[in-house]
mmCIF file with all atom_site columns, C-alpha atoms in Angstrom:
data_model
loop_
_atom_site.group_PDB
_atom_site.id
_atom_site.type_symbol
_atom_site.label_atom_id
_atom_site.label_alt_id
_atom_site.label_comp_id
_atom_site.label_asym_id
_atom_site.label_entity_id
_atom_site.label_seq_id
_atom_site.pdbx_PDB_ins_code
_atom_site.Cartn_x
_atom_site.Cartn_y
_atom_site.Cartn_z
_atom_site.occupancy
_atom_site.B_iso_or_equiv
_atom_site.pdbx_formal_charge
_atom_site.auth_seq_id
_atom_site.auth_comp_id
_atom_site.auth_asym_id
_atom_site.auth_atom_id
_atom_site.pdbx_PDB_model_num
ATOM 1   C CA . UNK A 1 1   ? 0.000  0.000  0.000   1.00 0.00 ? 1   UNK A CA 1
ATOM 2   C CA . UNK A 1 2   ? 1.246  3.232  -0.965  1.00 0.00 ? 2   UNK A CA 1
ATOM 3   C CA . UNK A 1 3   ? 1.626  5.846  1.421   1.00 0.00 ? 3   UNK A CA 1
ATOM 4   C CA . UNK A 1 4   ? -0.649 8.929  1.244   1.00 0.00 ? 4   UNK A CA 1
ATOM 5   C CA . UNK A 1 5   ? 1.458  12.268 0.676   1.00 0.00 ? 5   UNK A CA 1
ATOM 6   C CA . UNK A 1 6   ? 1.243  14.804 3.155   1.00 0.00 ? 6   UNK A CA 1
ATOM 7   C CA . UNK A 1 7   ? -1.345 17.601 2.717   1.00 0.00 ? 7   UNK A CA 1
ATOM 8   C CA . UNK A 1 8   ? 0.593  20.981 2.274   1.00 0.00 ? 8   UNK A CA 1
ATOM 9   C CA . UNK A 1 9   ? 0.492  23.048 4.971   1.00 0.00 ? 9   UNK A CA 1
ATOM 10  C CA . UNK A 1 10  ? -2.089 26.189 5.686   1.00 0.00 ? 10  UNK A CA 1
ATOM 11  C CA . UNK A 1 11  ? 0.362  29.413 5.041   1.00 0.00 ? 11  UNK A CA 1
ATOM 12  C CA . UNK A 1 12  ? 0.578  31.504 8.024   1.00 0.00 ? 12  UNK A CA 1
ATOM 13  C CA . UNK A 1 13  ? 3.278  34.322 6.693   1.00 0.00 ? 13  UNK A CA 1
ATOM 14  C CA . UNK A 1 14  ? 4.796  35.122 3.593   1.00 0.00 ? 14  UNK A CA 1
ATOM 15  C CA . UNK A 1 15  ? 8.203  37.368 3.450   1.00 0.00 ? 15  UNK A CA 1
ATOM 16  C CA . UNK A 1 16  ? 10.835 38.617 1.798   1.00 0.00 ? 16  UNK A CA 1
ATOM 17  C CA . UNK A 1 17  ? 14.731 38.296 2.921   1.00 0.00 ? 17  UNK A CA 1
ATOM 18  C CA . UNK A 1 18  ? 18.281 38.619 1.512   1.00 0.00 ? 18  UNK A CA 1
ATOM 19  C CA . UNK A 1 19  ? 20.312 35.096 0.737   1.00 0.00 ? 19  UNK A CA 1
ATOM 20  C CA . UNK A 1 20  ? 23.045 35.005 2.619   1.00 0.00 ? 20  UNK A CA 1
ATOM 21  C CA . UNK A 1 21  ? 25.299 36.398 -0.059  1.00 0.00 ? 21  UNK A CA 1
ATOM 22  C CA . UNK A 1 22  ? 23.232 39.296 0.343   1.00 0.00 ? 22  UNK A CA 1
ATOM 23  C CA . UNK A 1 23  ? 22.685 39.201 -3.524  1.00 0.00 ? 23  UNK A CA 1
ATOM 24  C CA . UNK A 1 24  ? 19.480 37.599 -4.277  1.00 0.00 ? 24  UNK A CA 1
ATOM 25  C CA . UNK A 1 25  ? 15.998 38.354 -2.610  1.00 0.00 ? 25  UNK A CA 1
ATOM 26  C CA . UNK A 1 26  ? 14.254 35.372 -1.445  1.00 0.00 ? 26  UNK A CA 1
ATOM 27  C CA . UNK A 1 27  ? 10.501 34.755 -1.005  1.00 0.00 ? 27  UNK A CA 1
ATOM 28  C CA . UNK A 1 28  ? 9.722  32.289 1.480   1.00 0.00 ? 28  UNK A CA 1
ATOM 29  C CA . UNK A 1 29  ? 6.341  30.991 3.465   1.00 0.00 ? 29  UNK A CA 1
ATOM 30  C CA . UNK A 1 30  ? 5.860  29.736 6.599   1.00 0.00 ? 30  UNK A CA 1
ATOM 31  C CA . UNK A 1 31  ? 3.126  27.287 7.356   1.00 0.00 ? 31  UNK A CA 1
ATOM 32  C CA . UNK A 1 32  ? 1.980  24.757 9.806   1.00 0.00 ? 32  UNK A CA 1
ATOM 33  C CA . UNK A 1 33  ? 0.757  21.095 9.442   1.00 0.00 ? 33  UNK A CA 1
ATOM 34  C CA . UNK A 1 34  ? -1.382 19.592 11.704  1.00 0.00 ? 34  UNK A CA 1
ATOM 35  C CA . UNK A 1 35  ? -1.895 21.430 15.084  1.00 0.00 ? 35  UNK A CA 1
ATOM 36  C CA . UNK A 1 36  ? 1.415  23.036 15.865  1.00 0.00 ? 36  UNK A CA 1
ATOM 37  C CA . UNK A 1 37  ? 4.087  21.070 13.065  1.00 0.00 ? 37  UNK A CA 1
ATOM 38  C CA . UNK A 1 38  ? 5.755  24.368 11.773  1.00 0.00 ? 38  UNK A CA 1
ATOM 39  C CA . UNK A 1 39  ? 7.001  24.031 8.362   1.00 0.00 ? 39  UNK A CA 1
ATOM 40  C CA . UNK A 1 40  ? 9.423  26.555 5.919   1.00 0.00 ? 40  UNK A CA 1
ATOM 41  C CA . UNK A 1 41  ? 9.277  26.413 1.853   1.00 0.00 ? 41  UNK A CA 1
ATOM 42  C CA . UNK A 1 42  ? 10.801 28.471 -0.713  1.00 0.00 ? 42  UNK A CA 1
ATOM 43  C CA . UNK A 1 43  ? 8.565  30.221 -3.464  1.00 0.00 ? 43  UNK A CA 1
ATOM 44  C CA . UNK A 1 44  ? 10.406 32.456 -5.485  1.00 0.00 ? 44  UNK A CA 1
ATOM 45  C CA . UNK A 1 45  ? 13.894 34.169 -5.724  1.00 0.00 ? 45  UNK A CA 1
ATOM 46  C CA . UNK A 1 46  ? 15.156 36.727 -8.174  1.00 0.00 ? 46  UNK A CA 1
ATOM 47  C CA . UNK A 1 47  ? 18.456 34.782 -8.945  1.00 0.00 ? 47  UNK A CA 1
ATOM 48  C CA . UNK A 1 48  ? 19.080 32.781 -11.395 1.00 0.00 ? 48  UNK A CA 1
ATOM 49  C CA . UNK A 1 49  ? 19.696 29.469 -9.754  1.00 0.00 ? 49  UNK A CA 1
ATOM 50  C CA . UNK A 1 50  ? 17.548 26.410 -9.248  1.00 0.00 ? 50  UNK A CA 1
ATOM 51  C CA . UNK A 1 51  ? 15.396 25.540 -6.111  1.00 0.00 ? 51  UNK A CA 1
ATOM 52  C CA . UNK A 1 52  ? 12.938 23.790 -5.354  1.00 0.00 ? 52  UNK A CA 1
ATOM 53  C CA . UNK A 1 53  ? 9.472  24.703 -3.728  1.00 0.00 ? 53  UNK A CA 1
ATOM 54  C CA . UNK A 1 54  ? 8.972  21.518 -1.374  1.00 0.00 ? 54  UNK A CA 1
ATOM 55  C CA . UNK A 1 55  ? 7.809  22.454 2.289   1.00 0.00 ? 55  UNK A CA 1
ATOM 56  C CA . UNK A 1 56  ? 10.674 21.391 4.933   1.00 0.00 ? 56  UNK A CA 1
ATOM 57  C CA . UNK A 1 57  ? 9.211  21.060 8.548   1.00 0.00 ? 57  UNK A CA 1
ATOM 58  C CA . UNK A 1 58  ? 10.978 22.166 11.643  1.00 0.00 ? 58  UNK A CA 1
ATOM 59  C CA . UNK A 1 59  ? 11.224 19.038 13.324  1.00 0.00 ? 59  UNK A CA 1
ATOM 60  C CA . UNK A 1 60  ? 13.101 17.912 10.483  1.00 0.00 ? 60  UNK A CA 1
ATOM 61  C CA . UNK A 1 61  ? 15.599 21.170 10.311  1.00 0.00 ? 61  UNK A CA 1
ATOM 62  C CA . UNK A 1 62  ? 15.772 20.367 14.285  1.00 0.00 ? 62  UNK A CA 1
ATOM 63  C CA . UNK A 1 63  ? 16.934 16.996 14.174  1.00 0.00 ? 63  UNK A CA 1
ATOM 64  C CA . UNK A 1 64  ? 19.766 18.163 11.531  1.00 0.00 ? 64  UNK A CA 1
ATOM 65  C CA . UNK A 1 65  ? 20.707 21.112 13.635  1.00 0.00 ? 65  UNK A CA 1
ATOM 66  C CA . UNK A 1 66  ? 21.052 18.755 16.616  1.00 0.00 ? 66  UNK A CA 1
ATOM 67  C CA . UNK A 1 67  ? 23.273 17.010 15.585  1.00 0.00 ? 67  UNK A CA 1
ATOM 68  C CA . UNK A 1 68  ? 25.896 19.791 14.670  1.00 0.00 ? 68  UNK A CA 1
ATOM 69  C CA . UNK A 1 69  ? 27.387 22.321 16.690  1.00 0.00 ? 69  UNK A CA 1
ATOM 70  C CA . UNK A 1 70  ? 27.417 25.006 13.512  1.00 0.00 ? 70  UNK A CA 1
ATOM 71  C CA . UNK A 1 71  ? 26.268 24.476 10.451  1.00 0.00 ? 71  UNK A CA 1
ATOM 72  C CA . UNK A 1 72  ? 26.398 25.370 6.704   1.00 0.00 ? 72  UNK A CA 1
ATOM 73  C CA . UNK A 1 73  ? 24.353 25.086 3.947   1.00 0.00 ? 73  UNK A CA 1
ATOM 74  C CA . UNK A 1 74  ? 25.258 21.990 2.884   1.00 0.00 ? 74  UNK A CA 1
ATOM 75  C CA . UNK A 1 75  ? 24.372 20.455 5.839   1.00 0.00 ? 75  UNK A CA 1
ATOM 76  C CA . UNK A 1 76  ? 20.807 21.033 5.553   1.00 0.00 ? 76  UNK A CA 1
ATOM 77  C CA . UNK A 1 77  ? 20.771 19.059 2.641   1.00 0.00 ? 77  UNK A CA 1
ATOM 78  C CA . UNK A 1 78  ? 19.164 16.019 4.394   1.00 0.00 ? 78  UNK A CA 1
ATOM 79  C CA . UNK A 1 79  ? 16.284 17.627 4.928   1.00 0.00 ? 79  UNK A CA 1
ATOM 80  C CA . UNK A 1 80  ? 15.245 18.057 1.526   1.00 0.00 ? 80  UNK A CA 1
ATOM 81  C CA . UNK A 1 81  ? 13.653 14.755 -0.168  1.00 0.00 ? 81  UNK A CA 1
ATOM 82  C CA . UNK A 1 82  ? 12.908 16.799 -3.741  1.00 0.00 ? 82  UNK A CA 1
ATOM 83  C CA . UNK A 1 83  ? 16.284 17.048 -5.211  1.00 0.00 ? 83  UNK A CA 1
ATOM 84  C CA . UNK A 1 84  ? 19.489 17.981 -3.358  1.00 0.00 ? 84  UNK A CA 1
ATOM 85  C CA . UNK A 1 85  ? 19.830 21.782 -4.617  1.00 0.00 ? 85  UNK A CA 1
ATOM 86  C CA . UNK A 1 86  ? 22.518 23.689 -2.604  1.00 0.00 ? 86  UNK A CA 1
ATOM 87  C CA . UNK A 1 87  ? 20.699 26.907 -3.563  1.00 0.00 ? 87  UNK A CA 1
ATOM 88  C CA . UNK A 1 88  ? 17.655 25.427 -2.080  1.00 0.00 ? 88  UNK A CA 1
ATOM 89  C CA . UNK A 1 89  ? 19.797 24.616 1.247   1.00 0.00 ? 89  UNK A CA 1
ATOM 90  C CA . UNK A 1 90  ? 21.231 27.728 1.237   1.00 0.00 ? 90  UNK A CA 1
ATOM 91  C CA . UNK A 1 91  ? 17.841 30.116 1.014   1.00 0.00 ? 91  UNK A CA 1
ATOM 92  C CA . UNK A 1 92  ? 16.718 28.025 3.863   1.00 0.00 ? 92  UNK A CA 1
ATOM 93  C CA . UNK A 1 93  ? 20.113 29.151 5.837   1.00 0.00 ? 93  UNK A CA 1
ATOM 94  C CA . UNK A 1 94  ? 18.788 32.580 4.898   1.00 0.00 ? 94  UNK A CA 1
ATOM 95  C CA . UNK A 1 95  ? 15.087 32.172 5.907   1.00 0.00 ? 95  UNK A CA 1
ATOM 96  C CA . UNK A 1 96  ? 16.117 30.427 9.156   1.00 0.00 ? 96  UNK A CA 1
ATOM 97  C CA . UNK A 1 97  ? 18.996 33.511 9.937   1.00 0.00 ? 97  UNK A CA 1
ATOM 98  C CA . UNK A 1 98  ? 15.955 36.217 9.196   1.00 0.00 ? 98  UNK A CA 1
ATOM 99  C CA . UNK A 1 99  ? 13.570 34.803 11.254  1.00 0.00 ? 99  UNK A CA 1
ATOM 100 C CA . UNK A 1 100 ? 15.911 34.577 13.828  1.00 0.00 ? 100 UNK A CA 1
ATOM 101 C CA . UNK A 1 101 ? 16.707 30.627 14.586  1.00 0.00 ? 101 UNK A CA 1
ATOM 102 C CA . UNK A 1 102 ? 20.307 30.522 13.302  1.00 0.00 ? 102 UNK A CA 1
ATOM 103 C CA . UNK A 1 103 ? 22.996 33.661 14.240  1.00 0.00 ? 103 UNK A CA 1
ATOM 104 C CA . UNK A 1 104 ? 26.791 33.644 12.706  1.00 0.00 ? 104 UNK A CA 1
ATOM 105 C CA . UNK A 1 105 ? 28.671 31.721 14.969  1.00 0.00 ? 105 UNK A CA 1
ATOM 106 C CA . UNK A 1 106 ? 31.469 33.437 16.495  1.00 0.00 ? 106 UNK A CA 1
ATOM 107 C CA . UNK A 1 107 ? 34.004 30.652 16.367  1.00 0.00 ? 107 UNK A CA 1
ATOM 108 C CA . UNK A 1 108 ? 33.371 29.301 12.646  1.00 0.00 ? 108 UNK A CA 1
ATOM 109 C CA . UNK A 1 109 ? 33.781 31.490 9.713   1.00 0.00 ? 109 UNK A CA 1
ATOM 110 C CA . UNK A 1 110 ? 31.073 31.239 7.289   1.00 0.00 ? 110 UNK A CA 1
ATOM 111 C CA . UNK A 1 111 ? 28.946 28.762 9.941   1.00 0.00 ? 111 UNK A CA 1
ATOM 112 C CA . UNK A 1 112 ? 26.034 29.381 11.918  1.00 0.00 ? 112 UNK A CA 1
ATOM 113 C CA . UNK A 1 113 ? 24.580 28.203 15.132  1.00 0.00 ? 113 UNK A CA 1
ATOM 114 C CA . UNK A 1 114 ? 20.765 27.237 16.533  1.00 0.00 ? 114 UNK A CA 1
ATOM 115 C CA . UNK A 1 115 ? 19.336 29.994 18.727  1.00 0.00 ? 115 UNK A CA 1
ATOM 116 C CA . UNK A 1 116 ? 16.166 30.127 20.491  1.00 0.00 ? 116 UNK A CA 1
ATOM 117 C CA . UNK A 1 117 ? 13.675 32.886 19.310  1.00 0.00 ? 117 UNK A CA 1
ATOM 118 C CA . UNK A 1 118 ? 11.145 33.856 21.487  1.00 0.00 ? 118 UNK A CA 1
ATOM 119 C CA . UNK A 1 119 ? 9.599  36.612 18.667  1.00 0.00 ? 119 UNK A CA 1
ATOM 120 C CA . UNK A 1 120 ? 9.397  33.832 15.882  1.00 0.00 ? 120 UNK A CA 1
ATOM 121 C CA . UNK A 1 121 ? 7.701  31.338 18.130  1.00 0.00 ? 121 UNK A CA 1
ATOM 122 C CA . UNK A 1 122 ? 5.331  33.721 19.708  1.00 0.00 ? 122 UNK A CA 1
ATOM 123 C CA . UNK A 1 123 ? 4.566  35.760 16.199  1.00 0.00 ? 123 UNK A CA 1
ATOM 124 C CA . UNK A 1 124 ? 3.970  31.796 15.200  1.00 0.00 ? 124 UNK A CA 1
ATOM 125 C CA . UNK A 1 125 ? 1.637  31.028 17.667  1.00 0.00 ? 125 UNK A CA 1
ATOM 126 C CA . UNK A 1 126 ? -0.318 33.462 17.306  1.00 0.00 ? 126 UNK A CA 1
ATOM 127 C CA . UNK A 1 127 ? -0.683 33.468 13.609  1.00 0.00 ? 127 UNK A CA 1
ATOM 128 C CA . UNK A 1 128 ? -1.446 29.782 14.215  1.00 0.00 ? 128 UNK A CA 1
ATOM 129 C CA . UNK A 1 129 ? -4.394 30.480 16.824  1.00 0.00 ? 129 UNK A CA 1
ATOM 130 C CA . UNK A 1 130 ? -5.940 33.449 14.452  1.00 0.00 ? 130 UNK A CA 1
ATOM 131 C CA . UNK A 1 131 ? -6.679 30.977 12.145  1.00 0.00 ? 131 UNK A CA 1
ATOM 132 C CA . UNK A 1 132 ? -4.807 32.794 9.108   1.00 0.00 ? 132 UNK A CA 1
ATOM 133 C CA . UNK A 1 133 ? -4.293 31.099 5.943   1.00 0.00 ? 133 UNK A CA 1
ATOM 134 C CA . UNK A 1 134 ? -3.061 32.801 3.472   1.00 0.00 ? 134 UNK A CA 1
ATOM 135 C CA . UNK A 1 135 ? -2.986 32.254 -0.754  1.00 0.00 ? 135 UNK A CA 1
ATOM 136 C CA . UNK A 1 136 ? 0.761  32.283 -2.375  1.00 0.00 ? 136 UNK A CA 1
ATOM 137 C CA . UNK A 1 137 ? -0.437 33.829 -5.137  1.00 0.00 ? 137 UNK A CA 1
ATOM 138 C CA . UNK A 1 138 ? -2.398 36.366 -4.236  1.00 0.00 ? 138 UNK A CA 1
ATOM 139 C CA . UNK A 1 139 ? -0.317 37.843 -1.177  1.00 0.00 ? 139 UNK A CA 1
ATOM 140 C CA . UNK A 1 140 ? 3.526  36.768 -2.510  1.00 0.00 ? 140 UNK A CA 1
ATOM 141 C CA . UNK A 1 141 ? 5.582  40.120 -2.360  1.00 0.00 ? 141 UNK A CA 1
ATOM 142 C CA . UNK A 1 142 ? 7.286  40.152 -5.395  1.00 0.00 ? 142 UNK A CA 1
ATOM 143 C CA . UNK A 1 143 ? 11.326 39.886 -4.833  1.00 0.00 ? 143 UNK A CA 1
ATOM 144 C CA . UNK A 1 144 ? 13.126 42.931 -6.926  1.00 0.00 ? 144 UNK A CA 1
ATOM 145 C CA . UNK A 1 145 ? 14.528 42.107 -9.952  1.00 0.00 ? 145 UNK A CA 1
ATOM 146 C CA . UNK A 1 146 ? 18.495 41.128 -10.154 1.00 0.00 ? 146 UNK A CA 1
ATOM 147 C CA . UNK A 1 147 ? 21.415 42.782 -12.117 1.00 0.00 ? 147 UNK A CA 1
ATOM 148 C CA . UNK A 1 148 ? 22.971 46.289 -13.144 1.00 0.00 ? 148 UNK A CA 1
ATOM 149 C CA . UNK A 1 149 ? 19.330 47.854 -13.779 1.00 0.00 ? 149 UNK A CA 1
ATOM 150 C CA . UNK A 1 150 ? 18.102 46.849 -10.459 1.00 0.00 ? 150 UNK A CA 1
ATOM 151 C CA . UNK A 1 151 ? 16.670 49.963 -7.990  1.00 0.00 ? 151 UNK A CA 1
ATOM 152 C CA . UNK A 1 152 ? 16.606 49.613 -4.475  1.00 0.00 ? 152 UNK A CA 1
ATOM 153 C CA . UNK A 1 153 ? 13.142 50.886 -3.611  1.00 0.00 ? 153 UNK A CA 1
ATOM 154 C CA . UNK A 1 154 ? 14.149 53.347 -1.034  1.00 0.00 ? 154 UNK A CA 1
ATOM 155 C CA . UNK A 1 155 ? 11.699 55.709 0.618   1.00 0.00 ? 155 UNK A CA 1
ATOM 156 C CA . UNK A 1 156 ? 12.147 60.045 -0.439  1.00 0.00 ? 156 UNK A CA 1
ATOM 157 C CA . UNK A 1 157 ? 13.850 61.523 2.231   1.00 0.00 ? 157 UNK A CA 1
ATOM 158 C CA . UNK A 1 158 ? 11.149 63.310 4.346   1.00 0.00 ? 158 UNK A CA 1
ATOM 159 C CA . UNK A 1 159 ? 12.371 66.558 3.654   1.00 0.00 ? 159 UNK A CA 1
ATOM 160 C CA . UNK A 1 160 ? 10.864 66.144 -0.050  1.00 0.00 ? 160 UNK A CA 1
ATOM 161 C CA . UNK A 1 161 ? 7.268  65.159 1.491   1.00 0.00 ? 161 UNK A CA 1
ATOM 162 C CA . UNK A 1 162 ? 4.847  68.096 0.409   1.00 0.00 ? 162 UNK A CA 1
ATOM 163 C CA . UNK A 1 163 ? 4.067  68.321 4.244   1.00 0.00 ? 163 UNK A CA 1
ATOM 164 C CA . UNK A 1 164 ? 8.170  69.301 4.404   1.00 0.00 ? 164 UNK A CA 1
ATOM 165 C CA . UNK A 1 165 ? 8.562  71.385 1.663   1.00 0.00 ? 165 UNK A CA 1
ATOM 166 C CA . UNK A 1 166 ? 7.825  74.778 2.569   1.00 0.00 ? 166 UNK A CA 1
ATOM 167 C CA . UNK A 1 167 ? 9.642  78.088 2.714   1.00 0.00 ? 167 UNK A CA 1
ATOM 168 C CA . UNK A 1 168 ? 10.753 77.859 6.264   1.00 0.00 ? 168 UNK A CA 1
ATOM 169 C CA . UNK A 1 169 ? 14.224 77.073 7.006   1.00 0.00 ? 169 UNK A CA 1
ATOM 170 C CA . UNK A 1 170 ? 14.687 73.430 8.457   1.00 0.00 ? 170 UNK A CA 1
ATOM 171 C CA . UNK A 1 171 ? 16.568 72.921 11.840  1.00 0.00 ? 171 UNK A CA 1
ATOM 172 C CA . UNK A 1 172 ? 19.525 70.851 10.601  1.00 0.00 ? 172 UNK A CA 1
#
């Protein structure tokens, strides 16, 4: 008898972060299975590199993580069961470092190190308990677009707001 696939999970948050490179924008959900089985996927980059989209739960990323003191992309690896993709493994480093359950260690270059997160797990609970459940599609910020034509969407400085501009001299 064939086992039944898991159903995907019910999205709780989608976001935006930086790959650890710092040169690629990664969109990533969080979800949860069951009543409380948190789980992390990848949906979209704006690099050019392969990933793939399966959902990776925490106890999984836990049990690698356990087992090593700090860690690097390549040891996530395991926790993937659709393909082996280091790009995959290493937007997960970056979703995992932005959310605040992996720091830099201090000791290993280039290596990271579990910490607890008290924001992520209580932001987590409570999206779980609200119900939420959110549609990729519709609600997926879009990451920026990569290479030499690329603008960072920054924010006018506030002294060009119409509510700033005026003939009064400002208190710099």
């Amino acid at each position: 008898m064939k086992e039944q696939p898991l159903p995907d999970p019910r999205i709780l948050k989608i976001d935006v972060c930086l790959s650890l490179s710092g040169r690629t924008s990664i969109t990533y959900h969080v979800g949860v299975r069951a009543k409380d089985d948190v789980c992390f996927r990848i949906w979209d980059t704006n690099g050019k590199g392969v990933f793939s989209k399966e959902w990776v739960c925490a106890s999984a990323i836990q049990k690698v993580l356990g087992n090593h003191d700090a860690i690097a992309a390549p040891t996530l690896l395991p926790v993937f069961t659709a393909g082996r993709s280091v790009n995959t493994a290493g937007f997960l480093l970056a979703v995992l470092k932005h959310e605040g359950l992996v720091a830099l260690s201090e000791d290993e270059a280039h290596k990271y190190v579990r910490v607890q997160s008290e924001r992520f797990r209580s932001e987590t609970a409570a999206l779980i308990a609200s119900g939420v459940s959110l549609d990729p599609d519709a609600n997926a910020p879009a990451p920026e677009k990569a290479g030499k034509k690329a603008k960072r969407k920054v924010p006018p400085p506030a002294w060009t707001t119409p509510a700033a501009a005026s003939d009064e001299p400002r208190g710099d």
